[in-house]
Coordinates of C-alpha atoms (C1' of nucleotides) in Angstrom, one line a residue:
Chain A
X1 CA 0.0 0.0 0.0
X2 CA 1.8 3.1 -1.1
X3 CA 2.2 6.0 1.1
X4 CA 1.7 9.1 -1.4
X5 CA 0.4 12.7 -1.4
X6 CA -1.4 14.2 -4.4
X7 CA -0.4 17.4 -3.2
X8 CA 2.3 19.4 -4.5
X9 CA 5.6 20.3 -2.1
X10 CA 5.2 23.6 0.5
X11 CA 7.6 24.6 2.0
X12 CA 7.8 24.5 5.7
X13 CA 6.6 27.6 5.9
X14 CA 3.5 27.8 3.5
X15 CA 2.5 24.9 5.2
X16 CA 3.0 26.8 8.5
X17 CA 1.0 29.8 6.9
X18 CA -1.7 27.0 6.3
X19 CA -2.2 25.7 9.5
X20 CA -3.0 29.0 10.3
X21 CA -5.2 30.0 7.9
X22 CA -7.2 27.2 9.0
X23 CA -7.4 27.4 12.5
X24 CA -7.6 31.0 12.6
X25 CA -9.9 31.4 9.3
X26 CA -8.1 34.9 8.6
X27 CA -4.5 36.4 9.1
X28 CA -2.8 39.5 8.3
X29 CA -0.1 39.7 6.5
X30 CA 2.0 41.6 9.1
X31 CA 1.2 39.1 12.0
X32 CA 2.4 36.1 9.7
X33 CA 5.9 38.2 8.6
X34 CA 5.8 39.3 12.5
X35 CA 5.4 35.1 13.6
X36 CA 8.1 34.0 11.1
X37 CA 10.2 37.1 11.3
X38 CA 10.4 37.3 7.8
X39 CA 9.7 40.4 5.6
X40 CA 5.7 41.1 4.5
X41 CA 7.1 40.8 1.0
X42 CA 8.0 37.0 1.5
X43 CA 4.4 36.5 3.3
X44 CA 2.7 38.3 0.1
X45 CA 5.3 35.8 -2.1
X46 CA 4.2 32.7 0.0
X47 CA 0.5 33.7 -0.3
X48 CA 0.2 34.5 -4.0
X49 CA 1.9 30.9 -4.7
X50 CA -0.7 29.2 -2.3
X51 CA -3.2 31.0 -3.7
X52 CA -2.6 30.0 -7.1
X53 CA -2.6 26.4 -5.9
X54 CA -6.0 27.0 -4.8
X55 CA -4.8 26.5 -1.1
X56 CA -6.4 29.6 0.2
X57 CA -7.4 33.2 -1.0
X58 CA -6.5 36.5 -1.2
X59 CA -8.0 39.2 1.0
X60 CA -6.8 42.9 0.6
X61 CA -4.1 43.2 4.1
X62 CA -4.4 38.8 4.7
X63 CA -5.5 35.8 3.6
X64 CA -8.7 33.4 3.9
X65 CA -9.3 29.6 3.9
X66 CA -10.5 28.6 0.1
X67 CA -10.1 24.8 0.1
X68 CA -12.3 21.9 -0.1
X69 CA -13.9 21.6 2.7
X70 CA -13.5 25.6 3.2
X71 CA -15.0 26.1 -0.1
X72 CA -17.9 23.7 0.7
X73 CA -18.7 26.1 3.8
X74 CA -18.8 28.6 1.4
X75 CA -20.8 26.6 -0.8
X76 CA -23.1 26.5 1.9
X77 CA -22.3 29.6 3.1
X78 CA -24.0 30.9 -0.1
X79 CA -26.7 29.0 -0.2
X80 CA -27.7 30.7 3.2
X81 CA -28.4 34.1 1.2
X82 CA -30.8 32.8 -0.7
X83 CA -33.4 33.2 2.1
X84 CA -31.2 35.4 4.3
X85 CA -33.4 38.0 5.7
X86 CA -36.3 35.9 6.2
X87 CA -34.0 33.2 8.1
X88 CA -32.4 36.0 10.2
X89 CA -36.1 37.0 10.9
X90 CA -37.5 33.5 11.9
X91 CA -34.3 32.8 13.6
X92 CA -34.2 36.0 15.9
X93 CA -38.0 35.1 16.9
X94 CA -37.8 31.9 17.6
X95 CA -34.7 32.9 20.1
X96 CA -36.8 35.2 21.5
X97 CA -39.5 32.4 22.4
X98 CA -36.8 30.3 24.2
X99 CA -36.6 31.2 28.3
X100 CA -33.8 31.1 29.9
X101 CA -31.9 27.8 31.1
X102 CA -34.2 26.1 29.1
X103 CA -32.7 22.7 27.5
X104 CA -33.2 22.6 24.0
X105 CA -32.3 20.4 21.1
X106 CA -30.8 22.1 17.7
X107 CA -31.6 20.4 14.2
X108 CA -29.7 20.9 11.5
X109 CA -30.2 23.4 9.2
X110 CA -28.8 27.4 8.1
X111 CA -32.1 28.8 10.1
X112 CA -31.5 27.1 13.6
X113 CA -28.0 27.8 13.0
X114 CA -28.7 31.4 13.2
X115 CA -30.6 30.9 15.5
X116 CA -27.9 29.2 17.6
X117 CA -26.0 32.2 17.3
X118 CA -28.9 34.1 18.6
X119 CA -29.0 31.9 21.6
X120 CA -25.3 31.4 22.2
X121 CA -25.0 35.2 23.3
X122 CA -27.4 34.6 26.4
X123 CA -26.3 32.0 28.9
X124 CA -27.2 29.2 30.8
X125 CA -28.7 27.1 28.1
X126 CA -28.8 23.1 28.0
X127 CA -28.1 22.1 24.3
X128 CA -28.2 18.8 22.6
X129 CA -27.6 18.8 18.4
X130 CA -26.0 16.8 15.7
X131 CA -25.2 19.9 14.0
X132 CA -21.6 20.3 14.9
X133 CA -22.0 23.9 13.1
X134 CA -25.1 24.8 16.0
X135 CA -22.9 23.2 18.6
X136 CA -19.5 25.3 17.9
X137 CA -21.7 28.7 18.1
X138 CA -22.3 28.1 21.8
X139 CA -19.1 28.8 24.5
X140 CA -19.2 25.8 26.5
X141 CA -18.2 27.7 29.7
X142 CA -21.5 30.0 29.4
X143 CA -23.8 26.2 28.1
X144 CA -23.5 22.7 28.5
X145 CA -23.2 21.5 24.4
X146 CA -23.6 18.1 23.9
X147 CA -22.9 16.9 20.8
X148 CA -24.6 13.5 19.5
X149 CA -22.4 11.4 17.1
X150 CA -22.8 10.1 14.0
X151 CA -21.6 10.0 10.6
X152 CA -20.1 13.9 8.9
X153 CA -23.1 13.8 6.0
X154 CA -22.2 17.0 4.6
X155 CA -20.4 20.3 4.4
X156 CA -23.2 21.5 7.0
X157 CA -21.4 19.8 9.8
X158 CA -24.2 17.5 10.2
X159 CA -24.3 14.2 12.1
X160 CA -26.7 11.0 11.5
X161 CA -26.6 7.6 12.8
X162 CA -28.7 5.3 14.4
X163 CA -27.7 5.5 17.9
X164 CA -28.5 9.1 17.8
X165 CA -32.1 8.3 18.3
X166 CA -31.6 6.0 21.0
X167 CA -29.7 8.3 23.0
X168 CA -32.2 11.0 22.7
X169 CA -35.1 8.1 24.0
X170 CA -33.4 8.1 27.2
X171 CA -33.5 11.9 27.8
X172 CA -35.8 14.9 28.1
X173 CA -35.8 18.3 27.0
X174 CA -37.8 21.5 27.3
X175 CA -37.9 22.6 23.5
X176 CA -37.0 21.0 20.2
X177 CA -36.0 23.4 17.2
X178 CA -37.1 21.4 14.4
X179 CA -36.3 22.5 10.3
X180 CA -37.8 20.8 7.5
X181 CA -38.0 21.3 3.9
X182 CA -41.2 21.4 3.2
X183 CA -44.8 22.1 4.3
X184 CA -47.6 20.8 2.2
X185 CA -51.1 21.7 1.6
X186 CA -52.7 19.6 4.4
X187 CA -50.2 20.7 6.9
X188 CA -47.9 17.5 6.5
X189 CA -44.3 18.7 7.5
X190 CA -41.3 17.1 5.3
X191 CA -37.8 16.9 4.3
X192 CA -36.1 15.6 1.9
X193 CA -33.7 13.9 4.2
X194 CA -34.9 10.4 5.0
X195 CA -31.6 9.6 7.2
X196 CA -32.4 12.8 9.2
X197 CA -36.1 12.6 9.5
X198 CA -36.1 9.7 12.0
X199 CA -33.8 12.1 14.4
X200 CA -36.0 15.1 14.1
X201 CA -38.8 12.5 15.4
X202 CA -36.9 11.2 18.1
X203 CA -35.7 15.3 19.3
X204 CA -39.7 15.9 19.4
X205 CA -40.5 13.0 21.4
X206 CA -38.2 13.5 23.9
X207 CA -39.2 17.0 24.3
X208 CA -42.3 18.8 26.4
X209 CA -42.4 21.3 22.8
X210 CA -41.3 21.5 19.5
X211 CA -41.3 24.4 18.0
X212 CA -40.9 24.6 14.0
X213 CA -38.7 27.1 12.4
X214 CA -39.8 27.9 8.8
X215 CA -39.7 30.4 6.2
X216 CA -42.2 30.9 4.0
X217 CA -41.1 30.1 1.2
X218 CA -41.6 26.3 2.7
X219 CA -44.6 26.3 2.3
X220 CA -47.0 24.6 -0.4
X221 CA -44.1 22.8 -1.4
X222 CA -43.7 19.0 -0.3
X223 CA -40.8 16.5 0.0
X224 CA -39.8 13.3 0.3
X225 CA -40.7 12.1 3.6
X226 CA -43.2 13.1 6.5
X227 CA -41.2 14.2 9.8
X228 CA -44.9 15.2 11.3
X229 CA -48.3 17.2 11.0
X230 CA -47.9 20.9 11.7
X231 CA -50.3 20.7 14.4
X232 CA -47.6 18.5 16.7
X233 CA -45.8 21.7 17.3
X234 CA -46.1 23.7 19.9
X235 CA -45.4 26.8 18.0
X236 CA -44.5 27.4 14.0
X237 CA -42.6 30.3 13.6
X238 CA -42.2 32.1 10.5
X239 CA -41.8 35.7 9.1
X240 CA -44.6 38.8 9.8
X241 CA -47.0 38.9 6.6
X242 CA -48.7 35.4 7.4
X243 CA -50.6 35.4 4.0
X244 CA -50.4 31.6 4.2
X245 CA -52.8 29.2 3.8
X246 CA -52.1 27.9 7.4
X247 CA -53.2 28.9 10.8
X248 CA -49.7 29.4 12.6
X249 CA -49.0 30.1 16.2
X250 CA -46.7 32.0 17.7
X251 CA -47.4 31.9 21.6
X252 CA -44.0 32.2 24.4
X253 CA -43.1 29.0 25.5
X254 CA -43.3 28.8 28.9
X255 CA -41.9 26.2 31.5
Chain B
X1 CA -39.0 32.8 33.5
X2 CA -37.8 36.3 32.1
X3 CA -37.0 36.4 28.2
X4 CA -34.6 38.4 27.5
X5 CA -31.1 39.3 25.2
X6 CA -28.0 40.6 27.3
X7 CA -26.6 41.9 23.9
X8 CA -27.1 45.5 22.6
X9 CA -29.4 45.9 20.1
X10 CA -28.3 44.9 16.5
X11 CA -29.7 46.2 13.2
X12 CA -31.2 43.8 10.8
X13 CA -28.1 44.6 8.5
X14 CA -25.6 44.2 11.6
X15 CA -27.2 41.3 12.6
X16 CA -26.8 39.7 8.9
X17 CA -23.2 41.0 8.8
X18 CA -22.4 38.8 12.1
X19 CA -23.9 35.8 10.1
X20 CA -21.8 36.3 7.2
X21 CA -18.8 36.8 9.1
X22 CA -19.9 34.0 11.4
X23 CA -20.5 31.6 8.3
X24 CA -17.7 32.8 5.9
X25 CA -15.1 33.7 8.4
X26 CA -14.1 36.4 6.5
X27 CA -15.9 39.0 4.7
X28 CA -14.6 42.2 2.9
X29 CA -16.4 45.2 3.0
X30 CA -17.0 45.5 -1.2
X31 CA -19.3 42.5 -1.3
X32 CA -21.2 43.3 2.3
X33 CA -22.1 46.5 0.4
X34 CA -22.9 45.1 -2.7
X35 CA -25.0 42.6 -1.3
X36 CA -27.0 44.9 1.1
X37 CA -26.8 47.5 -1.5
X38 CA -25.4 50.3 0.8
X39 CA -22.2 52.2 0.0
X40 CA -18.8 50.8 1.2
X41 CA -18.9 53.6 4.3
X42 CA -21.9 52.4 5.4
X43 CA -20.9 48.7 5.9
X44 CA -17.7 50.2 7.3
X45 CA -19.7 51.9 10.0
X46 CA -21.4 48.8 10.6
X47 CA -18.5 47.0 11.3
X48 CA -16.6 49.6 13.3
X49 CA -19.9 49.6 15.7
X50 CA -20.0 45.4 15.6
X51 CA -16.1 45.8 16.4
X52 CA -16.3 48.0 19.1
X53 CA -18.8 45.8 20.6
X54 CA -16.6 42.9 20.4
X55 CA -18.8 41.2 18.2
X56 CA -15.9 40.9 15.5
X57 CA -12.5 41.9 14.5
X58 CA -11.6 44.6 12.0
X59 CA -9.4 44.0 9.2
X60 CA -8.1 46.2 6.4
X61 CA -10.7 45.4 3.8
X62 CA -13.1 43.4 5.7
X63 CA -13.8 41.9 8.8
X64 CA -13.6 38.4 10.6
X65 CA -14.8 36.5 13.8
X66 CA -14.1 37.8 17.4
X67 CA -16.9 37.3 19.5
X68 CA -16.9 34.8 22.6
X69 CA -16.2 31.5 20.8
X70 CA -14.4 32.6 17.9
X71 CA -12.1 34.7 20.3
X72 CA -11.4 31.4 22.4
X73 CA -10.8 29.6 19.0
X74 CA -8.0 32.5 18.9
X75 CA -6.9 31.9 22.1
X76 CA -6.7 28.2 20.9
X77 CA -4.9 29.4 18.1
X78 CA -2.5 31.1 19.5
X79 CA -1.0 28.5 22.3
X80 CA -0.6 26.5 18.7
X81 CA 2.3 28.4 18.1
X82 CA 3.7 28.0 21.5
X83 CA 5.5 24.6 19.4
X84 CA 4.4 25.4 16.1
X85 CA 7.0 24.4 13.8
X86 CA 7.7 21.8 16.1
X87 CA 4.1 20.0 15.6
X88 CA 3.9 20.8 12.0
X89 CA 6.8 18.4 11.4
X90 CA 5.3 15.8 14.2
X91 CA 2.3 16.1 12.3
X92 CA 3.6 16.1 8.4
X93 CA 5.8 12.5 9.5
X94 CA 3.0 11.0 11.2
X95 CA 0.7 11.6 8.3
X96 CA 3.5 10.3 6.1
X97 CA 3.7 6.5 8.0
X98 CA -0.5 6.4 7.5
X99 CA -1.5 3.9 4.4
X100 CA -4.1 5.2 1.8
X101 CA -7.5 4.0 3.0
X102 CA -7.1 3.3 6.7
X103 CA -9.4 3.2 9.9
X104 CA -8.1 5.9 12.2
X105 CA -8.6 7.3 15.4
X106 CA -8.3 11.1 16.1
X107 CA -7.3 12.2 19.1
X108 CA -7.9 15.5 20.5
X109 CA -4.8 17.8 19.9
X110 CA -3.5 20.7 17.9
X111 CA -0.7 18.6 16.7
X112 CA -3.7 16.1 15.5
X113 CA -5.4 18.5 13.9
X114 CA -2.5 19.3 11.5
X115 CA -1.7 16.0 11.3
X116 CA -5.7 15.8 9.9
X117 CA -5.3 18.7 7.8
X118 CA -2.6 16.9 6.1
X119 CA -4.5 13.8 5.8
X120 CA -7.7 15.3 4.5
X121 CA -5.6 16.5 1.3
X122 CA -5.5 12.7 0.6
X123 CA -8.7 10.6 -0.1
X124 CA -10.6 6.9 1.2
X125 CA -9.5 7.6 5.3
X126 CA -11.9 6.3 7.9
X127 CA -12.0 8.9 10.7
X128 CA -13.3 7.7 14.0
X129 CA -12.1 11.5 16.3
X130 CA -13.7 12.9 19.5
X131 CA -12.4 16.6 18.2
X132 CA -14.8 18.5 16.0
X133 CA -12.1 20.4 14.9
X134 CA -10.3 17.6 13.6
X135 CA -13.8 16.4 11.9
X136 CA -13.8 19.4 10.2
X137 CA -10.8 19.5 8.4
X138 CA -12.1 16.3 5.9
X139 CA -14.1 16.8 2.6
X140 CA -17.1 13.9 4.1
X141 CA -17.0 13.1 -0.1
X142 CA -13.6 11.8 0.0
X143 CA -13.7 10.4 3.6
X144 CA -16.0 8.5 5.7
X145 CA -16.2 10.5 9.1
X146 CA -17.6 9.4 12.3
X147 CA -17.8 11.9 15.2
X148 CA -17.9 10.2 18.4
X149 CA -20.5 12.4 20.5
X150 CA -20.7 14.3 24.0
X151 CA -20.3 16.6 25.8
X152 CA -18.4 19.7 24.4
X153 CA -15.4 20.3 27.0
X154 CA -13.5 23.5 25.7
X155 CA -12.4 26.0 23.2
X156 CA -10.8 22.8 20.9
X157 CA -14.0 21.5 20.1
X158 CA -13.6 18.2 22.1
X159 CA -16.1 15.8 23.1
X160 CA -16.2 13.8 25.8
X161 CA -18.5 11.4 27.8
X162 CA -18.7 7.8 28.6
X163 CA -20.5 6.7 25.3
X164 CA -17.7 7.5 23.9
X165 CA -15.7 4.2 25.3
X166 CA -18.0 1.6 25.3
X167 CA -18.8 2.7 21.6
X168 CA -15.1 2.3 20.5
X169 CA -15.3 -1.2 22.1
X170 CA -17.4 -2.5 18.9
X171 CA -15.1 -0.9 16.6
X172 CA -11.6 -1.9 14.9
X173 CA -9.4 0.6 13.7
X174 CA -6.1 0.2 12.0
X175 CA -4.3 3.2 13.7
X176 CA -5.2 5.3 16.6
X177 CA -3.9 8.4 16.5
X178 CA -2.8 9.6 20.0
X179 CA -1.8 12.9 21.8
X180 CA -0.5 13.4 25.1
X181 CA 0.6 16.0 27.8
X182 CA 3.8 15.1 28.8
X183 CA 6.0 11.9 28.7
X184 CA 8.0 11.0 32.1
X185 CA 11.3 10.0 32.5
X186 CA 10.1 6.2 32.9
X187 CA 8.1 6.2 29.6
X188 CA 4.6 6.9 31.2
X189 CA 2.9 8.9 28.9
X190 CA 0.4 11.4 30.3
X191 CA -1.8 13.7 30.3
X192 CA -3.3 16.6 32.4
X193 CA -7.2 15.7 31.4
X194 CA -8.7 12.6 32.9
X195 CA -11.7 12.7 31.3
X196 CA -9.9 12.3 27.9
X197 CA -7.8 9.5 29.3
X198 CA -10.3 7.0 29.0
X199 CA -10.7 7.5 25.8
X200 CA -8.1 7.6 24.6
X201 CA -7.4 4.2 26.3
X202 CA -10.5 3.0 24.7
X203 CA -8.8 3.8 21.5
X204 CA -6.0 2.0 21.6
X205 CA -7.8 -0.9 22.8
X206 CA -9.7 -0.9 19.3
X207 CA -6.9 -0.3 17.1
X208 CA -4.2 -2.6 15.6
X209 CA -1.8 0.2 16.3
X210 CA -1.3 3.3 18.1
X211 CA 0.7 6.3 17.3
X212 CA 1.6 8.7 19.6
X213 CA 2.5 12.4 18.7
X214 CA 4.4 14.6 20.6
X215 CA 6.8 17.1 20.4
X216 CA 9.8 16.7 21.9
X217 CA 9.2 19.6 24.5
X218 CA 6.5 17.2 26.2
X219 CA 9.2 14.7 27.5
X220 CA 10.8 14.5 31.0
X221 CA 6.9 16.4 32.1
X222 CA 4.9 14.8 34.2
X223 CA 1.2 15.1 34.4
X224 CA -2.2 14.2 36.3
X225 CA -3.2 10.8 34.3
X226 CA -1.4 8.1 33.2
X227 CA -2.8 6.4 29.8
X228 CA -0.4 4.4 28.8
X229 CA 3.6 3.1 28.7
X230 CA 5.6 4.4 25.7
X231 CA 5.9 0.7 24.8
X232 CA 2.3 0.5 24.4
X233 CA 2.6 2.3 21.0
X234 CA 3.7 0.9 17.9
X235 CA 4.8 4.1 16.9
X236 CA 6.0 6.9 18.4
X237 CA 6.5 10.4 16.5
X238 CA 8.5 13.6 17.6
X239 CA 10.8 15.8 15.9
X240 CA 14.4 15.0 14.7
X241 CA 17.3 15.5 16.7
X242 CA 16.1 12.3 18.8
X243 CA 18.7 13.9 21.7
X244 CA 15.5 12.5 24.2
X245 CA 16.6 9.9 27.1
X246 CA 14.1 7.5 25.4
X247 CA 14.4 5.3 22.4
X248 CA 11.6 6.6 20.0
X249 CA 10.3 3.9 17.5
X250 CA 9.5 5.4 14.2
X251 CA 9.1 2.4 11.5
X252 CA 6.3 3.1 8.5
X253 CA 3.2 1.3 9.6
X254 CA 1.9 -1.6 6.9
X255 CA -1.5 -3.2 6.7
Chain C
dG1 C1' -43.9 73.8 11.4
dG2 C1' -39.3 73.3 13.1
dA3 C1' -35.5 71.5 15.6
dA4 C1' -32.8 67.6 17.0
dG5 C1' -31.1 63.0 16.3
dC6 C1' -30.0 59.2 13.4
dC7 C1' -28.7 57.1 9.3
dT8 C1' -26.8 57.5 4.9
dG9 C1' -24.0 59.1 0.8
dT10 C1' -20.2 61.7 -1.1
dA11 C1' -15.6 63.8 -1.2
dA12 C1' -10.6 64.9 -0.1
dG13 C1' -6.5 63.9 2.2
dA14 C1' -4.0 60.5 4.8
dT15 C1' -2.7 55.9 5.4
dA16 C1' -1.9 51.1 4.3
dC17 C1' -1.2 47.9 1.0
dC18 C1' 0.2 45.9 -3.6
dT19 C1' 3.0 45.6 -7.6
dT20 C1' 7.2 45.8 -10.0
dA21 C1' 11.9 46.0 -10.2
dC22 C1' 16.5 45.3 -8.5
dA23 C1' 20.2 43.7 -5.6
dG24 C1' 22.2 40.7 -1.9
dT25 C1' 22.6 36.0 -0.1
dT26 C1' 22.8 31.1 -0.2
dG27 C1' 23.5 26.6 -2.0
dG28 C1' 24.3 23.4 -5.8
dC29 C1' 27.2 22.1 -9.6
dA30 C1' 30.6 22.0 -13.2
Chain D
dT1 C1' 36.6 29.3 -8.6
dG2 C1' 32.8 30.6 -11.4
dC3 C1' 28.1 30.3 -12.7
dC4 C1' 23.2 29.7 -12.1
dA5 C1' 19.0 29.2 -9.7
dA6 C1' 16.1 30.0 -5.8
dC7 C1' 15.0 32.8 -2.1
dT8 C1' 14.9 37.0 0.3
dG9 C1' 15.0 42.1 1.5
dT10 C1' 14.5 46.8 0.0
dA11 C1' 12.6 50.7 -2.5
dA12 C1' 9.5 53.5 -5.7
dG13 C1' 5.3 54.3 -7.6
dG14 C1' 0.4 52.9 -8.2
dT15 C1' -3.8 51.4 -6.2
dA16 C1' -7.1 50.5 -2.6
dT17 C1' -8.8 51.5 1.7
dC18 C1' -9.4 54.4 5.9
dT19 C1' -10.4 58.6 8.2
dT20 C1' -12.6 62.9 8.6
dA21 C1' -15.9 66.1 7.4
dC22 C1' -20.0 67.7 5.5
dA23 C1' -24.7 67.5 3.5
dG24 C1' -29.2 65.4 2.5
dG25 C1' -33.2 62.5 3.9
dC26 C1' -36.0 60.6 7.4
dT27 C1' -38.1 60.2 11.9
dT28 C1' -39.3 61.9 16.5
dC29 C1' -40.8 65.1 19.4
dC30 C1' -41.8 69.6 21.0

DNA sequence: GGAAGCCTGTAAGATACCTTACAGTTGGCA
DNA sequence: TGCCAACTGTAAGGTATCTTACAGGCTTCC
């Protein structure tokens, strides 16, 4: 079995400048001339050549993570302004239904994400997710994050597996933030992600609520599989201008 | 139960710069204002107001992540290069003794994490890891990549809990992939977490062969734990210059 | 109505960065 | 030794961004 890399030779220090670039997703130009003690001009050099490999980008003063798995986030990344404002707005109203200390679980998805975000600035909260993306917006000295295994399915930094659902069977939560990809006519909840829908299930049976975040643009669409009827959640929340053709409810959750 | 936000009030467009920033990890101020379609000053306003509430970090051109977990992610980033070049070569010869295709374990470790970076720039890995960080660095369409779940312990994006061992127990793995704390002068290799010591135990129970990386600046320490003898490993990986009072094994691992 | 406050856009000078070009250093090789 | 290639540092001029300042539009409130 040969030992081999595809990719072409860096020199210590371009592969240095790397590391950085992806642990710290941005660097300056001075501070990485400053760290190796070498001139801004031999940074720049170093930059330009792994930019032209495709190993990171450009920025104006720095450079930015542009690989594969960096380019998928921003793959994704992009895919979240598609619906942007109306996320940020479901997102921002749905943390404002969540009370304090509450222990929630976090689906996957670019809406609860933000939402995480949202969340992560208060304190105190009890979170369970397979959405390692959700779970890495939280400090875990201000929240107890727990993470629920599985298999990496895509650049969103989601988990599945089976034990997943197990493991949520044997605990109990105050609120479930569920996504989906569709909502039908007849109020019939759906994704298109059968490996996912069984978890979503699982998250709402182990908790007292489930609260749906949605945008509209969900709605009278349909999908593969059935995660539940909109009347199982507690609350469906949504953007102002409810012009839909479903009754939604936006009550405070309260313990 | 009171509902409320500790964090100053955001505009919608603030609020959707965070996400960007939060999402892309670096965002320059020409596309912010194209894509909200305000002038450049205006987005520069925005982010002098974000960065002066610690919400991100200012850059010449743009701006990146520097709120609470981001920041500790710096923090994290910056005790990397406490040994920097030191664990980029650990982690570059490591990466060089894995075969194509392999079953591996991931410890929890900066010097893993490069030593993933550098792996995820090959293809066909199995990745069993307890470190988020280190689950992120793989494309999941060129690997298959389990995240073993729990609870998230710090700023590195670990995860730890006692699934975690009785779950590696039904596994087999060609190489674990192990990082320690500090190495004694009779071989006992250590570390300063207990909770991670059982794990990492567990891991080395399920593989055919353990690796253990550490930089030569870890040796004649002592620490909290024990989790293993040096002998224990088939493999053990530190710098050159082997001037160390132990004999350090480094022979290419085979299927 | 009118003043005050906030947000926004525009413009000019200052600053920081980038590009290009050239020279010094090092190491390999004949 | 002499030559060449690769790498690095320095410098000058161009470009982009930042800062500061001012003006217009909008809302609030008296």
């Amino acid at each position: 079995m040969t030992v081999q890399h595809s990719a072409p030779p860096l020199s210590q220090r371009q592969s240095a400048i790397l590391d950085r670039v992806m642990a710290n997703g941005y660097v300056t130009i001075d501070a990485l001339a400053a760290e190796f003690g070498v001139s801004a001009q031999t940074v720049r050099r170093d930059i330009i050549a792994l930019s032209e490999a495709g190993q990171l980008q450009r920025f104006h003063g720095g450079a930015g993570p542009a690989d594969a798995m960096e380019a998928a986030r921003l793959d994704y990344a992009a895919k979240r302004e598609l619906g942007k404002p109306a996320k940020t707005e479901v997102a921002r109203k749905a943390a404002a239904l969540i009370p304090d200390g509450a222990a929630l679980f976090l689906d996957v998805g670019t809406t609860i994400e933000t939402c995480a975000r949202e969340l992560a600035r208060r304190k105190g909260f009890t979170i369970f997710t397979t959405s390692m993306r959700a779970a890495m917006a939280f400090d875990p000295r201000s929240h107890a994050v727990y993470v629920l295994g599985g298999r990496l399915a895509g650049k969103d930094g989601s988990l599945v597996g089976e034990d997943t659902v197990q493991k949520l069977a044997s605990i109990h939560l105050d609120v479930a933030l569920i996504a989906c990809s569709a909502i039908d006519e007849t109020g019939r909840v759906m994704d298109f992600d059968l490996s996912k829908i069984a978890v979503k299930r699982a998250a709402m049976a182990a908790s007292a609520r489930s609260m749906l975040l949605s945008t509209r643009s969900k709605f009278d669409r349909t999908a593969l599989g059935k995660i539940a009827d909109i009347g199982d959640f507690s609350a469906v929340v949504t953007e102002d201008h409810p012009e839909t053709s479903l009754a939604l409810v936006q009550a405070p959750l309260q313990e």
